[in-house]
Tab-separated table of C-alpha atoms in Angstrom:
chain	number	residue	atom	x	y	z
A	1	MET	CA	-7.502	-62.388	-64.850
A	2	GLU	CA	-9.339	-61.210	-67.915
A	3	TYR	CA	-13.051	-61.932	-67.910
A	4	GLN	CA	-16.298	-60.981	-69.584
A	5	TYR	CA	-19.081	-60.141	-67.120
A	6	CYS	CA	-22.605	-60.906	-68.335
A	7	GLU	CA	-25.837	-59.814	-66.693
A	8	THR	CA	-28.684	-62.188	-67.409
A	9	ASP	CA	-32.276	-62.901	-66.433
A	10	PRO	CA	-32.169	-66.460	-65.047
A	11	PHE	CA	-35.983	-66.656	-65.110
A	12	LYS	CA	-35.830	-66.647	-68.932
A	13	ARG	CA	-33.191	-69.414	-68.879
A	14	PRO	CA	-31.168	-68.029	-71.821
A	15	THR	CA	-29.073	-70.432	-73.879
A	16	HIS	CA	-25.712	-68.979	-72.806
A	17	LEU	CA	-26.639	-69.519	-69.143
A	18	LEU	CA	-27.863	-73.087	-69.716
A	19	GLU	CA	-24.612	-73.874	-71.517
A	20	ALA	CA	-22.678	-72.779	-68.429
A	21	ASN	CA	-25.121	-74.281	-65.921
A	22	PRO	CA	-27.802	-76.717	-67.153
A	23	ARG	CA	-29.836	-75.969	-63.993
A	24	GLY	CA	-30.210	-72.395	-65.247
A	25	MET	CA	-29.010	-70.792	-62.017
A	26	VAL	CA	-26.648	-67.888	-61.413
A	27	PRO	CA	-23.842	-67.317	-60.896
A	28	ALA	CA	-22.241	-69.456	-63.551
A	29	ILE	CA	-18.837	-69.472	-65.177
A	30	ARG	CA	-17.635	-70.781	-68.502
A	31	GLU	CA	-14.015	-71.086	-69.539
A	32	GLY	CA	-13.436	-72.968	-72.760
A	33	ASP	CA	-15.248	-76.298	-72.465
A	34	TRP	CA	-15.325	-76.163	-68.642
A	35	ALA	CA	-18.252	-74.668	-66.746
A	36	SER	CA	-19.619	-74.534	-63.225
A	37	GLY	CA	-22.713	-73.109	-61.582
A	38	GLU	CA	-21.991	-73.121	-57.842
A	39	SER	CA	-20.575	-69.914	-56.396
A	40	ALA	CA	-18.443	-71.696	-53.765
A	41	VAL	CA	-16.909	-73.922	-56.440
A	42	ILE	CA	-16.378	-70.992	-58.799
A	43	LEU	CA	-14.643	-68.880	-56.170
A	44	GLU	CA	-12.283	-71.639	-55.031
A	45	TYR	CA	-11.554	-72.528	-58.673
A	46	LEU	CA	-10.611	-68.911	-59.459
A	47	GLU	CA	-8.480	-68.753	-56.321
A	48	ASP	CA	-6.644	-71.976	-57.251
A	49	ARG	CA	-6.239	-70.891	-60.872
A	50	ASP	CA	-4.647	-67.604	-59.818
A	51	ARG	CA	-2.560	-69.093	-57.003
A	52	ASP	CA	0.788	-68.356	-58.647
A	53	ALA	CA	0.079	-64.658	-59.205
A	54	THR	CA	2.892	-62.531	-57.826
A	55	HIS	CA	2.338	-60.330	-54.745
A	56	LYS	CA	-1.186	-61.717	-54.320
A	57	VAL	CA	-2.642	-62.171	-50.843
A	58	PRO	CA	-4.454	-65.547	-50.861
A	59	LEU	CA	-8.241	-65.344	-50.488
A	60	LEU	CA	-8.126	-68.506	-48.390
A	61	PRO	CA	-5.466	-68.401	-45.673
A	62	THR	CA	-2.722	-71.009	-45.757
A	63	ASP	CA	-2.986	-71.630	-42.006
A	64	PRO	CA	-5.195	-74.759	-41.676
A	65	ARG	CA	-7.177	-73.431	-38.706
A	66	LEU	CA	-7.836	-70.042	-40.286
A	67	LYS	CA	-8.825	-71.765	-43.527
A	68	ALA	CA	-11.234	-74.059	-41.641
A	69	ASN	CA	-12.664	-71.035	-39.823
A	70	CYS	CA	-13.246	-69.258	-43.145
A	71	ARG	CA	-15.008	-72.300	-44.561
A	72	LEU	CA	-17.167	-72.516	-41.427
A	73	TRP	CA	-18.346	-68.907	-41.858
A	74	ILE	CA	-18.810	-69.311	-45.607
A	75	ASP	CA	-21.139	-72.162	-44.696
A	76	HIS	CA	-22.915	-69.823	-42.253
A	77	ILE	CA	-23.438	-67.312	-45.065
A	78	ASN	CA	-24.799	-69.968	-47.428
A	79	ALA	CA	-26.873	-71.900	-44.863
A	80	LYS	CA	-28.144	-69.056	-42.656
A	81	ILE	CA	-27.763	-65.597	-44.177
A	82	VAL	CA	-28.750	-66.390	-47.778
A	83	PRO	CA	-31.983	-68.260	-46.828
A	84	SER	CA	-32.863	-65.532	-44.300
A	85	TYR	CA	-32.337	-62.904	-46.990
A	86	PHE	CA	-34.628	-64.665	-49.473
A	87	ASN	CA	-37.246	-65.377	-46.797
A	88	LEU	CA	-37.345	-61.665	-46.036
A	89	LEU	CA	-37.554	-60.876	-49.733
A	90	ARG	CA	-40.534	-63.249	-50.060
A	91	ALA	CA	-42.353	-61.850	-46.999
A	92	THR	CA	-45.292	-59.721	-48.099
A	93	ASP	CA	-47.059	-58.853	-44.830
A	94	ARG	CA	-45.575	-56.582	-42.164
A	95	THR	CA	-45.474	-59.265	-39.444
A	96	ASN	CA	-43.484	-61.693	-41.580
A	97	GLN	CA	-41.244	-58.857	-42.778
A	98	SER	CA	-40.508	-57.795	-39.186
A	99	GLU	CA	-39.694	-61.384	-38.207
A	100	GLY	CA	-37.562	-61.751	-41.337
A	101	ILE	CA	-35.580	-58.612	-40.522
A	102	ASP	CA	-34.954	-59.883	-36.974
A	103	ARG	CA	-33.774	-63.288	-38.241
A	104	LEU	CA	-31.465	-61.800	-40.895
A	105	GLN	CA	-29.993	-59.357	-38.368
A	106	ILE	CA	-29.271	-62.209	-35.931
A	107	GLU	CA	-27.431	-64.218	-38.601
A	108	ILE	CA	-25.442	-61.191	-39.785
A	109	ARG	CA	-24.595	-60.237	-36.190
A	110	ALA	CA	-23.132	-63.701	-35.594
A	111	LEU	CA	-20.871	-63.281	-38.620
A	112	VAL	CA	-19.818	-59.755	-37.647
A	113	GLN	CA	-18.958	-60.909	-34.121
A	114	ALA	CA	-16.751	-63.655	-35.592
A	115	ALA	CA	-14.856	-61.159	-37.769
A	116	ASP	CA	-11.550	-59.531	-36.883
A	117	GLU	CA	-12.286	-56.652	-34.477
A	118	ARG	CA	-10.116	-54.130	-36.327
A	119	GLY	CA	-11.362	-55.021	-39.789
A	120	PRO	CA	-12.334	-53.715	-42.081
A	121	TYR	CA	-12.720	-57.169	-43.678
A	122	PHE	CA	-13.486	-60.534	-42.105
A	123	LEU	CA	-9.852	-61.445	-41.419
A	124	GLY	CA	-8.578	-57.897	-41.054
A	125	ALA	CA	-6.887	-55.667	-43.612
A	126	ASP	CA	-7.238	-57.944	-46.663
A	127	VAL	CA	-10.237	-59.375	-48.478
A	128	CYS	CA	-10.778	-63.125	-48.106
A	129	LEU	CA	-13.301	-65.584	-49.535
A	130	VAL	CA	-15.688	-64.916	-46.630
A	131	ASP	CA	-15.937	-61.291	-47.784
A	132	ILE	CA	-16.411	-62.349	-51.400
A	133	HIS	CA	-19.249	-64.728	-50.487
A	134	PHE	CA	-20.880	-62.104	-48.292
A	135	ALA	CA	-20.463	-59.067	-50.575
A	136	PRO	CA	-23.370	-59.723	-53.007
A	137	PHE	CA	-25.840	-59.818	-50.136
A	138	VAL	CA	-24.300	-56.847	-48.349
A	139	LEU	CA	-24.735	-54.843	-51.554
A	140	ARG	CA	-28.359	-55.941	-51.943
A	141	LEU	CA	-29.427	-54.833	-48.470
A	142	PRO	CA	-29.581	-51.068	-49.125
A	143	ARG	CA	-30.387	-51.461	-52.824
A	144	MET	CA	-33.303	-53.890	-52.502
A	145	LEU	CA	-34.398	-54.276	-48.896
A	146	SER	CA	-34.261	-50.654	-47.726
A	147	GLN	CA	-36.945	-49.585	-50.145
A	148	HIS	CA	-39.106	-52.714	-50.155
A	149	ARG	CA	-38.609	-54.228	-46.692
A	150	HIS	CA	-37.712	-51.251	-44.444
A	151	TRP	CA	-34.168	-52.500	-43.821
A	152	SER	CA	-32.220	-50.010	-41.680
A	153	ASP	CA	-28.753	-48.709	-42.456
A	154	PRO	CA	-26.088	-49.665	-39.892
A	155	ILE	CA	-25.068	-47.249	-37.156
A	156	PRO	CA	-21.993	-45.271	-38.305
A	157	GLY	CA	-18.791	-46.254	-36.538
A	158	THR	CA	-19.874	-49.821	-35.781
A	159	ARG	CA	-17.911	-52.841	-36.984
A	160	TRP	CA	-20.818	-53.724	-39.291
A	161	HIS	CA	-20.815	-50.234	-40.829
A	162	MET	CA	-17.027	-50.390	-41.324
A	163	TRP	CA	-17.353	-53.709	-43.154
A	164	ILE	CA	-20.093	-52.434	-45.456
A	165	GLU	CA	-18.087	-49.304	-46.291
A	166	ALA	CA	-14.994	-51.380	-47.117
A	167	LEU	CA	-16.954	-53.729	-49.403
A	168	GLU	CA	-18.753	-50.847	-51.131
A	169	ARG	CA	-15.427	-49.108	-51.852
A	170	ASN	CA	-13.384	-52.152	-52.841
A	171	PRO	CA	-12.431	-51.671	-56.528
A	172	HIS	CA	-12.735	-55.376	-57.360
A	173	ILE	CA	-16.223	-55.583	-55.879
A	174	MET	CA	-17.229	-52.294	-57.509
A	175	ALA	CA	-16.175	-53.722	-60.894
A	176	THR	CA	-18.955	-56.318	-60.704
A	177	THR	CA	-21.596	-54.350	-58.827
A	178	SER	CA	-24.759	-53.776	-60.831
A	179	SER	CA	-26.517	-50.433	-61.087
A	180	SER	CA	-29.126	-49.608	-58.432
A	181	GLU	CA	-31.778	-49.714	-61.161
A	182	LEU	CA	-30.843	-53.286	-62.046
A	183	TYR	CA	-31.148	-54.360	-58.407
A	184	LEU	CA	-34.673	-52.931	-58.317
A	185	GLU	CA	-35.516	-54.618	-61.627
A	186	THR	CA	-34.234	-57.880	-60.139
A	187	PHE	CA	-36.549	-57.436	-57.169
A	188	ASP	CA	-39.499	-56.954	-59.535
A	189	LEU	CA	-38.482	-60.015	-61.587
A	190	PHE	CA	-38.196	-62.081	-58.414
A	191	MET	CA	-41.624	-61.020	-57.126
A	192	ASN	CA	-43.287	-61.436	-60.532
A	193	SER	CA	-41.825	-64.939	-60.965
A	194	ARG	CA	-43.271	-65.910	-57.556
A	195	LEU	CA	-46.695	-64.647	-58.562
A	196	ALA	CA	-46.454	-66.495	-61.877
A	197	ASN	CA	-45.656	-69.679	-59.933
A	198	GLY	CA	-48.684	-69.191	-57.671
A	199	GLU	CA	-46.771	-68.102	-54.550
A	200	SER	CA	-48.325	-65.438	-52.347
């Protein structure tokens, strides 16, 4: 599908973002007079909209049990991994950072152990919605947390390393991956917004 990808600073709440999502949060999508601001809704909408594309492997499996399993692990990403990631990002002292790293690693390990053993993606050879939900945070780990929170790279040859490599090299994910500089700017914006709001 054709699309226009727009980077934006959600802390400035620009008009084009508020038109797509009145809550001023990213990601957001706008298509004609329809808009949405929840990533899970956006991803399923795009999947449904493109359902009739020829020779396309569905991002959500048609098997009801596999589909339910994917939704379960998408929920794990949103309810466990994403909060753990942001808690680690917010941690300013070494003790809290160490605890945050441990917690995030536990939640990621659970997801990796649930993934297909051969990989490289969650369900095996093809990308699914679990991978798409997970990819933005996988990409942020080395770009934001390695430098600022002492996050370690995975051991080469492990299932976790294989998954990261596959996501990093996927052409569709690469097409919407920001520059390393922008990730670092985002970290600074995030930390500065917390200080402006009186968080320590």
